mmCIF file of C-alpha atoms and ligand atoms in Angstrom:
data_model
loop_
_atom_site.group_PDB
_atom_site.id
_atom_site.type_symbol
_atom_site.label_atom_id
_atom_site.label_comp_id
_atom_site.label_asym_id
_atom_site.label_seq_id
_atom_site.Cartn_x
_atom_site.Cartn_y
_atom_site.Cartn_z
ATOM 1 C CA UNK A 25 29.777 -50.470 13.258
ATOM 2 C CA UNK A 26 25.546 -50.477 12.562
ATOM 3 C CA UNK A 27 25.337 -52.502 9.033
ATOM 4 C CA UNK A 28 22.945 -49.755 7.558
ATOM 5 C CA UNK A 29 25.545 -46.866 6.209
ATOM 6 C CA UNK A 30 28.629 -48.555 7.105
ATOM 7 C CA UNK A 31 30.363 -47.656 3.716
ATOM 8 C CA UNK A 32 29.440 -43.639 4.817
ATOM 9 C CA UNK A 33 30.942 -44.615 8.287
ATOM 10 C CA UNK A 34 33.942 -45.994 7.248
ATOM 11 C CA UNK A 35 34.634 -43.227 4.693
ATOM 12 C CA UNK A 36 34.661 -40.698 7.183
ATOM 13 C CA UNK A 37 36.253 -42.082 9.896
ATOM 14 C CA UNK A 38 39.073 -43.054 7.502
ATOM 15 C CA UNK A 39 39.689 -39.636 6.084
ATOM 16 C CA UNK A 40 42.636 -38.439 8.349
ATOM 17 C CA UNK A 41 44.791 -41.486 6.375
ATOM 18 C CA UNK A 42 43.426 -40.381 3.311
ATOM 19 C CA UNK A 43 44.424 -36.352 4.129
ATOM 20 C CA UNK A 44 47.698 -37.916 4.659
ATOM 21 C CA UNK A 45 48.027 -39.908 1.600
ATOM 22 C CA UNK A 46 47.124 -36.512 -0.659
ATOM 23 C CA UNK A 47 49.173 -34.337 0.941
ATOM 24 C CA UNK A 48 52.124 -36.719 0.907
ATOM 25 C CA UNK A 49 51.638 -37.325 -3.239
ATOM 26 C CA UNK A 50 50.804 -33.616 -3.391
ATOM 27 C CA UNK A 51 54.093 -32.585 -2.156
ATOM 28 C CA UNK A 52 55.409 -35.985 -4.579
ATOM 29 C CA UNK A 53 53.564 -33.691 -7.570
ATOM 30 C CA UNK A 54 55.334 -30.043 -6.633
ATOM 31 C CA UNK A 55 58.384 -30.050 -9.560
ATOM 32 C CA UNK A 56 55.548 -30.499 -11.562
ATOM 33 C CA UNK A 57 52.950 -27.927 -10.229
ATOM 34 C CA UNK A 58 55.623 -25.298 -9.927
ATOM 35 C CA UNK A 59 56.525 -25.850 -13.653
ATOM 36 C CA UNK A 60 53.016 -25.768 -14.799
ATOM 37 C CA UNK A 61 51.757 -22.570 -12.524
ATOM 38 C CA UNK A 62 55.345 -21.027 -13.958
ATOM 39 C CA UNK A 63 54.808 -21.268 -17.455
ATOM 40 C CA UNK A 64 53.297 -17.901 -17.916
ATOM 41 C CA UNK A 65 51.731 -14.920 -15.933
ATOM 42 C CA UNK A 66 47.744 -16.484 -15.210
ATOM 43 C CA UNK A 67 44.972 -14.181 -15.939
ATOM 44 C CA UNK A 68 42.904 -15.983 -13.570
ATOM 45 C CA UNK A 69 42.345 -19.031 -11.870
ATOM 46 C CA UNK A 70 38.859 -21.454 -12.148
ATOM 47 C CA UNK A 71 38.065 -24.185 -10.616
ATOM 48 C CA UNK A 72 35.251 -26.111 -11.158
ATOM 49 C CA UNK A 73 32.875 -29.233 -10.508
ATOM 50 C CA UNK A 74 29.179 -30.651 -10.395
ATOM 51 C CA UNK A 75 27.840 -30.981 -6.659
ATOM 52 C CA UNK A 76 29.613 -31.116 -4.148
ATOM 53 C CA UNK A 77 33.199 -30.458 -5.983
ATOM 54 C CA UNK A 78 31.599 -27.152 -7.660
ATOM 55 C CA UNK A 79 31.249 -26.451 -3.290
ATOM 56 C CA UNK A 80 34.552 -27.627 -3.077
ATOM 57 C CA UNK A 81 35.478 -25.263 -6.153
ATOM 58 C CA UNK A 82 34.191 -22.485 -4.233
ATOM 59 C CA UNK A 83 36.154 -22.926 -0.857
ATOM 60 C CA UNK A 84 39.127 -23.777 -2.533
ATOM 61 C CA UNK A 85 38.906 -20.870 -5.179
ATOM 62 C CA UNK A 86 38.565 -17.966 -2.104
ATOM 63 C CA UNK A 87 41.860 -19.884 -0.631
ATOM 64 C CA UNK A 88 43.841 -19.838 -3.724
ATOM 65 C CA UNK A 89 43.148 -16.034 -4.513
ATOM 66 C CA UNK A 90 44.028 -15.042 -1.158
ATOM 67 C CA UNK A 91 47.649 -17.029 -0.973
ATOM 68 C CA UNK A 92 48.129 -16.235 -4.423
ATOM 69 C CA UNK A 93 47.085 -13.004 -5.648
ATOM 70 C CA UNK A 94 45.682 -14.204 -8.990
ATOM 71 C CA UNK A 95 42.263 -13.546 -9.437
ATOM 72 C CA UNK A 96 40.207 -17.440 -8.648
ATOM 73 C CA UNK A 97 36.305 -18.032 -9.377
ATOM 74 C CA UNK A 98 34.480 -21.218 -8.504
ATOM 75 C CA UNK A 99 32.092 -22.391 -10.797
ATOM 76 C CA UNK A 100 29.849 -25.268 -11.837
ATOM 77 C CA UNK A 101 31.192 -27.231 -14.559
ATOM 78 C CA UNK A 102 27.320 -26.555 -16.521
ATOM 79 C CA UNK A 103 27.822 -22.981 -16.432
ATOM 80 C CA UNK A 104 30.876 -23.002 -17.715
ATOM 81 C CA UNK A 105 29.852 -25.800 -21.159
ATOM 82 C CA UNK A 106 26.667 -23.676 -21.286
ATOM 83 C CA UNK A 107 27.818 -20.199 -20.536
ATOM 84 C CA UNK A 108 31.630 -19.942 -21.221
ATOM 85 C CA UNK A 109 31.365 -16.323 -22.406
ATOM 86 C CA UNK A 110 30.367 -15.474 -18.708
ATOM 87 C CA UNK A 111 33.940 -16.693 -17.461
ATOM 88 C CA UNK A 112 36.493 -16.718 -20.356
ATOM 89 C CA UNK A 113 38.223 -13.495 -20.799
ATOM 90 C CA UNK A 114 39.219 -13.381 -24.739
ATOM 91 C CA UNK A 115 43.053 -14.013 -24.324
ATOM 92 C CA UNK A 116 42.399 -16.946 -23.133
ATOM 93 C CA UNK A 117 45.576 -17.532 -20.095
ATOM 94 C CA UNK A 118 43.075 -19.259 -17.634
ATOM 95 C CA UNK A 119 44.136 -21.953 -15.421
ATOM 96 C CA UNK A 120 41.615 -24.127 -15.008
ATOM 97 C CA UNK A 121 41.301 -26.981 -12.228
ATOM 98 C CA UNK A 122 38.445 -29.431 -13.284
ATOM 99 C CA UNK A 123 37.364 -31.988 -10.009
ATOM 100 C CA UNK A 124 35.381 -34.531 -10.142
ATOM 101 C CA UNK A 125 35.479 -37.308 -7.973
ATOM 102 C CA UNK A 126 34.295 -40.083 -10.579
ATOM 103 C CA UNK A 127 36.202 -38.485 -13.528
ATOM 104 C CA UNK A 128 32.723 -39.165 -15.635
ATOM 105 C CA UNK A 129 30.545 -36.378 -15.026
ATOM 106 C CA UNK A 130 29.112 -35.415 -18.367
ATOM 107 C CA UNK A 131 29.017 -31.391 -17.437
ATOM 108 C CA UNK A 132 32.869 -31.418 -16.213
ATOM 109 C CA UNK A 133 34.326 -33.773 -19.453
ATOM 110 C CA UNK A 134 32.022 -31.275 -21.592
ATOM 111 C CA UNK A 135 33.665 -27.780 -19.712
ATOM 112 C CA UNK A 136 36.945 -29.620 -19.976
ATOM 113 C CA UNK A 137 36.663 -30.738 -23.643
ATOM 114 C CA UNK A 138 35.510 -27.191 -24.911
ATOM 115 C CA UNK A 139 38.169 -25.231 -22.760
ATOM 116 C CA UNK A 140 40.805 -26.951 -24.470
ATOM 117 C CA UNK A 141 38.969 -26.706 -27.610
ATOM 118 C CA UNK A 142 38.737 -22.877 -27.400
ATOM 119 C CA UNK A 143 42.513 -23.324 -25.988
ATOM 120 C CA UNK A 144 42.003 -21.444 -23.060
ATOM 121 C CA UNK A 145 44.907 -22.211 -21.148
ATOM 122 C CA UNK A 146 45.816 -25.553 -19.074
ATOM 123 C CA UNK A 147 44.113 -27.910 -17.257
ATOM 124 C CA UNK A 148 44.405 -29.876 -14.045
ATOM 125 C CA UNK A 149 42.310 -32.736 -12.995
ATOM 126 C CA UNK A 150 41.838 -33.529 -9.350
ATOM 127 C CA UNK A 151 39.825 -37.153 -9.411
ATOM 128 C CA UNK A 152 39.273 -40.017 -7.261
ATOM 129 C CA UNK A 153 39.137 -43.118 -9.185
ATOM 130 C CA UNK A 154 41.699 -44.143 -11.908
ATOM 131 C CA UNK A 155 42.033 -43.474 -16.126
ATOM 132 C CA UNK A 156 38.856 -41.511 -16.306
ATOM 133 C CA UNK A 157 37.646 -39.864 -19.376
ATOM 134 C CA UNK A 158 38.266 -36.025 -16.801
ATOM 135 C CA UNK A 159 41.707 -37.264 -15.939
ATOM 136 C CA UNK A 160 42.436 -37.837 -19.756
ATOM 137 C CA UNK A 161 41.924 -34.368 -20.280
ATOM 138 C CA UNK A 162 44.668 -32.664 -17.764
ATOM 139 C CA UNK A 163 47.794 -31.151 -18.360
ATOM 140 C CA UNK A 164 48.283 -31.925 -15.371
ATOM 141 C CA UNK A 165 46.798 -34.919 -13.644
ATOM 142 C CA UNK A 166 46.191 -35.702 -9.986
ATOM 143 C CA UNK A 167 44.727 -39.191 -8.721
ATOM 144 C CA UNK A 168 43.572 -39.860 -5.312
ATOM 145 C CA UNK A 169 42.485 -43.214 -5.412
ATOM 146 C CA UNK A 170 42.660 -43.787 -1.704
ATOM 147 C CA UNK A 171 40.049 -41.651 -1.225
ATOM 148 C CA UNK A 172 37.345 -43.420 -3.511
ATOM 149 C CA UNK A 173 34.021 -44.553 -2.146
ATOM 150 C CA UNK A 174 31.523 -46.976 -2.754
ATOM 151 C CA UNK A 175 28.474 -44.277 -1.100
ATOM 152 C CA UNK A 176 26.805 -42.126 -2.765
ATOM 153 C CA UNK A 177 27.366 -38.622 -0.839
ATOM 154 C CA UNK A 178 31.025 -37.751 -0.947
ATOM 155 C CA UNK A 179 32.479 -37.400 2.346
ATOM 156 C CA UNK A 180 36.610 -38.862 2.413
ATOM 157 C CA UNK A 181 36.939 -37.912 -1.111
ATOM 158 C CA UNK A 182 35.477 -34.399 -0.562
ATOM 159 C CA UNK A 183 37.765 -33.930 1.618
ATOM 160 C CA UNK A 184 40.610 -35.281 0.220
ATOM 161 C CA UNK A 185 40.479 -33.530 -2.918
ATOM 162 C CA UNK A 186 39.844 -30.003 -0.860
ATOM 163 C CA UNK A 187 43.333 -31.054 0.332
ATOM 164 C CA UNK A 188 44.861 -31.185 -2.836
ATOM 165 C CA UNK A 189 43.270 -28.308 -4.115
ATOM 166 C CA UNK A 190 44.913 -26.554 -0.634
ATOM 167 C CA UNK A 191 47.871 -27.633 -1.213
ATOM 168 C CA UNK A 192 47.964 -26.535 -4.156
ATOM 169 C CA UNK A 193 46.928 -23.787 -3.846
ATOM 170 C CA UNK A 194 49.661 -23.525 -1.205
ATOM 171 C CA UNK A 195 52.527 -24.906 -3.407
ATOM 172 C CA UNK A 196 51.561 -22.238 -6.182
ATOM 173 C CA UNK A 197 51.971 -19.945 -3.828
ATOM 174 C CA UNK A 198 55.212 -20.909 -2.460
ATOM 175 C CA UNK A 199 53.859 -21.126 0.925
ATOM 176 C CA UNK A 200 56.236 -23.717 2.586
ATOM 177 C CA UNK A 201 54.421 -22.835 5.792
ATOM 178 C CA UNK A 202 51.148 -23.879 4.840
ATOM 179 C CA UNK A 203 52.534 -27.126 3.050
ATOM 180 C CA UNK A 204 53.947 -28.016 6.180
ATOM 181 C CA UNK A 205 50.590 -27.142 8.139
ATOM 182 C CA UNK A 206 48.622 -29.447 5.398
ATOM 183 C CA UNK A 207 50.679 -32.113 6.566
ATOM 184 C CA UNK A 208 49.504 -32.269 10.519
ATOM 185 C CA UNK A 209 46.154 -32.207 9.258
ATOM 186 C CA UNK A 210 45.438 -35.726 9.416
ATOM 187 C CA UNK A 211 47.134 -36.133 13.514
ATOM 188 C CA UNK A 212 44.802 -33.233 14.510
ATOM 189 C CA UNK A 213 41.498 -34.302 12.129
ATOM 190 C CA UNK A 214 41.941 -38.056 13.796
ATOM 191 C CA UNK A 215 42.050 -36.701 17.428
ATOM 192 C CA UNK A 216 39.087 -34.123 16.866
ATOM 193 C CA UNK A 217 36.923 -37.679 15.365
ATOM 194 C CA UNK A 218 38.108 -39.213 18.705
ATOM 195 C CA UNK A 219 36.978 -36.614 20.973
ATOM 196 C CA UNK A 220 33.883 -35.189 19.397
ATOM 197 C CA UNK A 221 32.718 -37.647 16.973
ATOM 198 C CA UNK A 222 29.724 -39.715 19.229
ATOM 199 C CA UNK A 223 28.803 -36.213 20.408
ATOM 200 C CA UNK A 224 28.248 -34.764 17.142
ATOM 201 C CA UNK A 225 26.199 -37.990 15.736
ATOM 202 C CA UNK A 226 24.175 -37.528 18.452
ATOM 203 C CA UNK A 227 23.605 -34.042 17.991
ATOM 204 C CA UNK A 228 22.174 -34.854 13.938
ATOM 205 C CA UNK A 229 20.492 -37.783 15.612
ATOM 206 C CA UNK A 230 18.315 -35.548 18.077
ATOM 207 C CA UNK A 231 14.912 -35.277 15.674
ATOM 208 C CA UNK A 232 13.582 -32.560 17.906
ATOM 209 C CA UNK A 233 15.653 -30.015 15.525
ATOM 210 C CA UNK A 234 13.906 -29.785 12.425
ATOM 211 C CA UNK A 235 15.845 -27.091 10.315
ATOM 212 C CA UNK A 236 19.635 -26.878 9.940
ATOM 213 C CA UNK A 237 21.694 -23.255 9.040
ATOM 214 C CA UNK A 238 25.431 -23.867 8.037
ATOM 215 C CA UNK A 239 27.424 -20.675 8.260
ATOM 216 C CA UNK A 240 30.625 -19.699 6.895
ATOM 217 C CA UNK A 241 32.556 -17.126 5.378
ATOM 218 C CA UNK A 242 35.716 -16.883 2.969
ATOM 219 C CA UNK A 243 36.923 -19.875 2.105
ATOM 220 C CA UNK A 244 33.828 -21.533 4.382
ATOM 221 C CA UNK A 245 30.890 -20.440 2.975
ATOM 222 C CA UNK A 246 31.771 -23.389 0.232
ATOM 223 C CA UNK A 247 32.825 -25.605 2.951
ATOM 224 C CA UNK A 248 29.316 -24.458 4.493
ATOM 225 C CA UNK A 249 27.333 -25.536 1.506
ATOM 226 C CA UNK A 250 28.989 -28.597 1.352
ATOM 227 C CA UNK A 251 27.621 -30.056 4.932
ATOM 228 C CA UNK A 252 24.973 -28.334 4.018
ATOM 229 C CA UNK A 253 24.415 -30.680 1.230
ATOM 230 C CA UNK A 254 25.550 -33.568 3.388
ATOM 231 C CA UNK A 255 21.790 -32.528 5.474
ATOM 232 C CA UNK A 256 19.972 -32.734 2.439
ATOM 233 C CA UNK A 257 21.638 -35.957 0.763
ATOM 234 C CA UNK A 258 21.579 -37.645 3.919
ATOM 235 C CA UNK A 259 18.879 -36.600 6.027
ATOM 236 C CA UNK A 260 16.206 -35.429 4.036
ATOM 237 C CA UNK A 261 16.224 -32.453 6.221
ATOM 238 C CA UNK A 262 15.592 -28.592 5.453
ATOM 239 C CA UNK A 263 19.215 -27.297 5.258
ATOM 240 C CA UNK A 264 20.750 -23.914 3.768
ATOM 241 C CA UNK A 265 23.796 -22.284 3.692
ATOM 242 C CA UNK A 266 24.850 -18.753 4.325
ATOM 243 C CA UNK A 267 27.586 -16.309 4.148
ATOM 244 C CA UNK A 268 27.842 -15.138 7.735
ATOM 245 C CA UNK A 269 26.197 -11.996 8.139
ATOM 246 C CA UNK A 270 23.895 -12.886 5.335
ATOM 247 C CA UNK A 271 22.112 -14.249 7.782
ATOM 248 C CA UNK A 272 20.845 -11.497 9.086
ATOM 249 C CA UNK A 273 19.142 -9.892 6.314
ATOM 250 C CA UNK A 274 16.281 -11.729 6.067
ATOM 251 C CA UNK A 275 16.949 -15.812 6.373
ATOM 252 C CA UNK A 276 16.807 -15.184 10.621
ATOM 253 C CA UNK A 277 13.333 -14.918 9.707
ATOM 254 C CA UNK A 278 12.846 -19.021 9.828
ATOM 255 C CA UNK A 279 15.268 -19.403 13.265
ATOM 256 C CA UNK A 280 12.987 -21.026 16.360
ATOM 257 C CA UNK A 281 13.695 -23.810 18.872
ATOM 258 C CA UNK A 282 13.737 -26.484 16.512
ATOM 259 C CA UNK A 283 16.885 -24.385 14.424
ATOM 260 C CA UNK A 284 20.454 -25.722 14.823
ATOM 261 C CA UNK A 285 22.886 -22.862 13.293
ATOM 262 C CA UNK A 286 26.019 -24.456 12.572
ATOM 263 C CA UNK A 287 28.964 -21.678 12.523
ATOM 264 C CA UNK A 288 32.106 -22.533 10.745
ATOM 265 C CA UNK A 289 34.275 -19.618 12.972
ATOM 266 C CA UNK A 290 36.704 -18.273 11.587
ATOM 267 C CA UNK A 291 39.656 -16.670 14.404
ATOM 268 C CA UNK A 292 39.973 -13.307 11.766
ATOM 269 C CA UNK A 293 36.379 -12.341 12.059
ATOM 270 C CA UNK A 294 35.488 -14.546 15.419
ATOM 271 C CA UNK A 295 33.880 -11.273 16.630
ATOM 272 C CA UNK A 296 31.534 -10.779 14.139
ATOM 273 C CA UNK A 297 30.715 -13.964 13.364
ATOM 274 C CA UNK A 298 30.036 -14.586 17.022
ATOM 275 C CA UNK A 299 27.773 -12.041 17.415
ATOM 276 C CA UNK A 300 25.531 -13.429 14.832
ATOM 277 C CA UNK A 301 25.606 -16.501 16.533
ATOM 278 C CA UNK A 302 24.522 -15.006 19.677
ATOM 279 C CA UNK A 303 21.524 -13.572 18.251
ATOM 280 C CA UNK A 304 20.350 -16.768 16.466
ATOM 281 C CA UNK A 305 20.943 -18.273 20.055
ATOM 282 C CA UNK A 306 18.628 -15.208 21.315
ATOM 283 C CA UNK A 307 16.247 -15.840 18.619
ATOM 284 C CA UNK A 308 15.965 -19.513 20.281
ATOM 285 C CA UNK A 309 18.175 -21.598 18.251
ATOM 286 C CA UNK A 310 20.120 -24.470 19.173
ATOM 287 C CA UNK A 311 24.315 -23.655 18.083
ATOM 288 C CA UNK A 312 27.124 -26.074 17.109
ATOM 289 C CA UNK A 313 30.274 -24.092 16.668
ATOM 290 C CA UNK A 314 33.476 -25.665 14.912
ATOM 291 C CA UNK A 315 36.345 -22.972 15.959
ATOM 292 C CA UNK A 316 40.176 -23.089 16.681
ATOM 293 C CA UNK A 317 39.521 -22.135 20.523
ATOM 294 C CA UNK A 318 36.412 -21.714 22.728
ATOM 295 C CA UNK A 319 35.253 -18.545 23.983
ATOM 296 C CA UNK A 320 34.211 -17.293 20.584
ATOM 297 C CA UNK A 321 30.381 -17.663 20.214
ATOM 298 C CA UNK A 322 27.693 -18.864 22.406
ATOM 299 C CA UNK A 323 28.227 -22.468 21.600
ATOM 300 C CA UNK A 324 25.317 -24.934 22.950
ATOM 301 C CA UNK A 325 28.052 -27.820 20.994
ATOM 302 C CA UNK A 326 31.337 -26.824 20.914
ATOM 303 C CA UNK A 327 34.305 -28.323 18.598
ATOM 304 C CA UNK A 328 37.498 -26.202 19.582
ATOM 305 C CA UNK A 329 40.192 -27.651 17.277
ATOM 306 C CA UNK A 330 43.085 -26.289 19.497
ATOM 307 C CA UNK A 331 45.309 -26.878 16.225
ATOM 308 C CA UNK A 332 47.639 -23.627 16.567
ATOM 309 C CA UNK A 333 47.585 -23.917 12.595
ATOM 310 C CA UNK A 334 47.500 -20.965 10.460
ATOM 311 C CA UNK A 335 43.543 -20.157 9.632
ATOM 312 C CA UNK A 336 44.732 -21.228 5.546
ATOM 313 C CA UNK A 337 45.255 -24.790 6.272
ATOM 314 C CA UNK A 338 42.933 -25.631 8.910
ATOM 315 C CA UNK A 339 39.558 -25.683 6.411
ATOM 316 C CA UNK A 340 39.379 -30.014 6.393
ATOM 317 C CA UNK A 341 38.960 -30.161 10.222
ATOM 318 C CA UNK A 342 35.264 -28.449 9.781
ATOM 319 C CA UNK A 343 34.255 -31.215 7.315
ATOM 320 C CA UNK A 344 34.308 -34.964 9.696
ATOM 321 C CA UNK A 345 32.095 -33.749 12.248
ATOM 322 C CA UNK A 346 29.260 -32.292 10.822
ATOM 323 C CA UNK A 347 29.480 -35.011 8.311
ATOM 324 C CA UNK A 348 29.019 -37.233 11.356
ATOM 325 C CA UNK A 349 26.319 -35.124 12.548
ATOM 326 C CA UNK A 350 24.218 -35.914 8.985
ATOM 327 C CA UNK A 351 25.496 -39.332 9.504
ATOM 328 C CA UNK A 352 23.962 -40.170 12.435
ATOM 329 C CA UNK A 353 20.610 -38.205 11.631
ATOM 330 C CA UNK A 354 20.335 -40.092 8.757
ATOM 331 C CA UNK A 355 20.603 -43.540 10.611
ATOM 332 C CA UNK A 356 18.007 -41.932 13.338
ATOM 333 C CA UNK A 357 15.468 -41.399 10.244
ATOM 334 C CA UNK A 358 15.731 -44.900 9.555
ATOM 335 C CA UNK A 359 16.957 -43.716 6.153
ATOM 336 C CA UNK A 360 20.512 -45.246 4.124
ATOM 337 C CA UNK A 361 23.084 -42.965 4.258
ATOM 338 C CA UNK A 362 25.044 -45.179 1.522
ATOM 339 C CA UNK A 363 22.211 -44.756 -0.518
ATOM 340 C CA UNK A 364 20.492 -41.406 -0.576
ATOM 341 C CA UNK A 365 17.476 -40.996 -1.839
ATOM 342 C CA UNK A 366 17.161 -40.409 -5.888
ATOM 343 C CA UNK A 367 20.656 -39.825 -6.063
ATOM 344 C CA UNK A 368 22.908 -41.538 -8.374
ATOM 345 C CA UNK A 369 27.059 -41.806 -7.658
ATOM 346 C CA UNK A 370 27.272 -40.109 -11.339
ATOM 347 C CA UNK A 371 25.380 -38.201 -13.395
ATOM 348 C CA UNK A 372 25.098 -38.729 -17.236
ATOM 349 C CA UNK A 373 23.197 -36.557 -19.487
HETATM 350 C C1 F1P B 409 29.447 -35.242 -8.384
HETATM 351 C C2 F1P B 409 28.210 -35.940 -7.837
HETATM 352 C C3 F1P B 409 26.910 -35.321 -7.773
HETATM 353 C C4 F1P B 409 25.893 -36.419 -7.423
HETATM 354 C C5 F1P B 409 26.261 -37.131 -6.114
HETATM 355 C C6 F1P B 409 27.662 -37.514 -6.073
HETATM 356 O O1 F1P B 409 30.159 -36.260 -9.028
HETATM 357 O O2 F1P B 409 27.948 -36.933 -8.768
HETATM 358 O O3 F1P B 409 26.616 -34.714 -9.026
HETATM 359 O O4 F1P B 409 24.618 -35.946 -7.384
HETATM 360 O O5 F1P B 409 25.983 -36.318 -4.987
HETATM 361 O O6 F1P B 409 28.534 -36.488 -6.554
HETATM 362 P P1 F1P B 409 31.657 -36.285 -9.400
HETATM 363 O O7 F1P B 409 31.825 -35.437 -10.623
HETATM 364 O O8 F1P B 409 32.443 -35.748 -8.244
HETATM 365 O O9 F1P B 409 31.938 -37.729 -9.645
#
């Protein structure tokens, strides 16, 4: 293990314990997230964050709606202190998941603090470290404190609290199916390290590509913005995300040889999806495609995750590899990826 970003390294090659660890004390939590989603009919569902949990808000918001029926927003935790008549209907009966992996973002205590002010509804916390002023404020708290970090850029704890956020999603839901797919997450995310992991370092580390497209739709376009982010933190590299065939109207414009498009396939749209790959490939771009089988897309780098789990459980097993791919682009810049570049691990107003 290189001494420069060994805290990033470590964090993400650990996650598949961590996945286990969350989903084990998620299923621990279930009485009580069954009594709390039970105690009255939800208007709506919001989850939200600063950075990358506001992404995180986003993926896990699109899978919550769709297993549960409730209507489920993402938003960031600013918007909602700043703007609350933009997201509150009047009745109040939100549920409102607040994540934050320190627990001390000022934006998220300040959402959290005037929601229950305003008594909108309940609250659940989803946090990383222990007793944190965010955590204080839940009706319902969860802790992950195997998934802390000591870098910067989340990577294990992004991850880890997107799988509490799936599963509970999925426990809401009453979706003993997905619970039970939650839980092979961590064999299947360990083996997928193992097999593709050096490859997909060395695909961040080749600094011919100079511009970097993350695509992804439904519950992926947050996931998308997320390793998107993890370009940007990391690499101090031109990086955007997209909603897949958002692509096409207008940011193909900036695709040439030096343009990896990263496609997060889904299997329900694999066709359409693909075919936007194939035209960025056409266009001259370079592809990386994370999907559950090959065949999908013209992949130049292919990650087939041959998981056979539903499509609602498998979003964690996009997440290691591309951070690996920022990883070792970062180390190939001769930057820190513990330490990115004017970033703080919390911000303070
Ligand atoms: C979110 C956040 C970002 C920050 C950095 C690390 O914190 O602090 O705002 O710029 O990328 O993550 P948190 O609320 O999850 O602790």
């Amino acid at each position: 293990m290189p001494a420069t970003g060994q805290h990033t390294y470590q964090e993400i090659m650990s996650q598949p314990e961590s996945w286990r660890q969350t989903a084990e004390w998620l299923a621990h939590l279930r009485p009580q997230i069954e009594m709390l989603w039970q105690q009255r009919p939800w208007r709506q569902v919001i989850l939200t964050g600063c950075g990358s949990p506001y992404y995180l808000s986003l993926a896990a918001a699109a899978l919550f709606q769709g297993l549960s029926g409730v209507p489920c927003r993402g938003a960031p935790a600013s918007e909602l202190w700043l703007n609350p008549a933009a997201y509150y209907p009047a009745q109040g009966d939100t549920l409102l998941v607040a994540v934050s992996r320190s627990g001390q973002t000022t934006e998220v205590i300040n959402a959290v603090r005037a929601f229950r002010a305003a008594r909108w509804g309940a609250v659940i916390t989803i946090v990383c470290e222990p007793d944190t002023p965010v955590t204080s404020l839940g009706d319902l708290r969860i802790e992950l404190p195997w998934a802390r970090e000591r870098s910067v850029a989340q990577t294990r704890s992004f991850a880890s609290m997107y799988v509490a956020a799936s599963s509970l999603a999925a426990i809401c839901a009453g979706r003993d199916d997905l619970i039970a797919a939650i839980g092979r997450l961590p064999e299947i995310g360990a083996h997928l390290i193992g097999e593709y992991g050096a490859r997909c370092q060395a695909i961040g580390a080749n600094l011919d590509l100079e511009r970097f497209y993350l695509l992804g739709s439904g519950l992926r376009y947050g996931l998308a913005c997320e390793l998107s982010l993890k370009m940007k933190e990391m690499t101090l590299s031109h990086s955007e995300p997209f909603h897949f065939l958002e692509f096409r109207h207008g940011p193909k414009s900036m695709v040439n040889e030096r343009t990896l498009l990263v496609g997060l396939l889904s299997s329900q749209n694999a066709r359409q999806e693909g075919l936007v790959i194939r035209e960025m490939k056409e266009l001259g771009a370079q592809t990386l495609v994370l999907a559950e089988e090959e065949g999908l897309a013209p992949a130049d780098h292919l990650v087939a995750f041959g998981s056979a789990l539903p499509e609602e459980a498998r979003g964690a097993l996009y997440l290691p590899l591309v951070q690996l791919a920022a990883y070792g682009r970062s180390l190939a810049k001769g930057l820190n990826p513990d330490a990115p570049t004017n970033l703080d691990a919390v911000v303070r107003l």
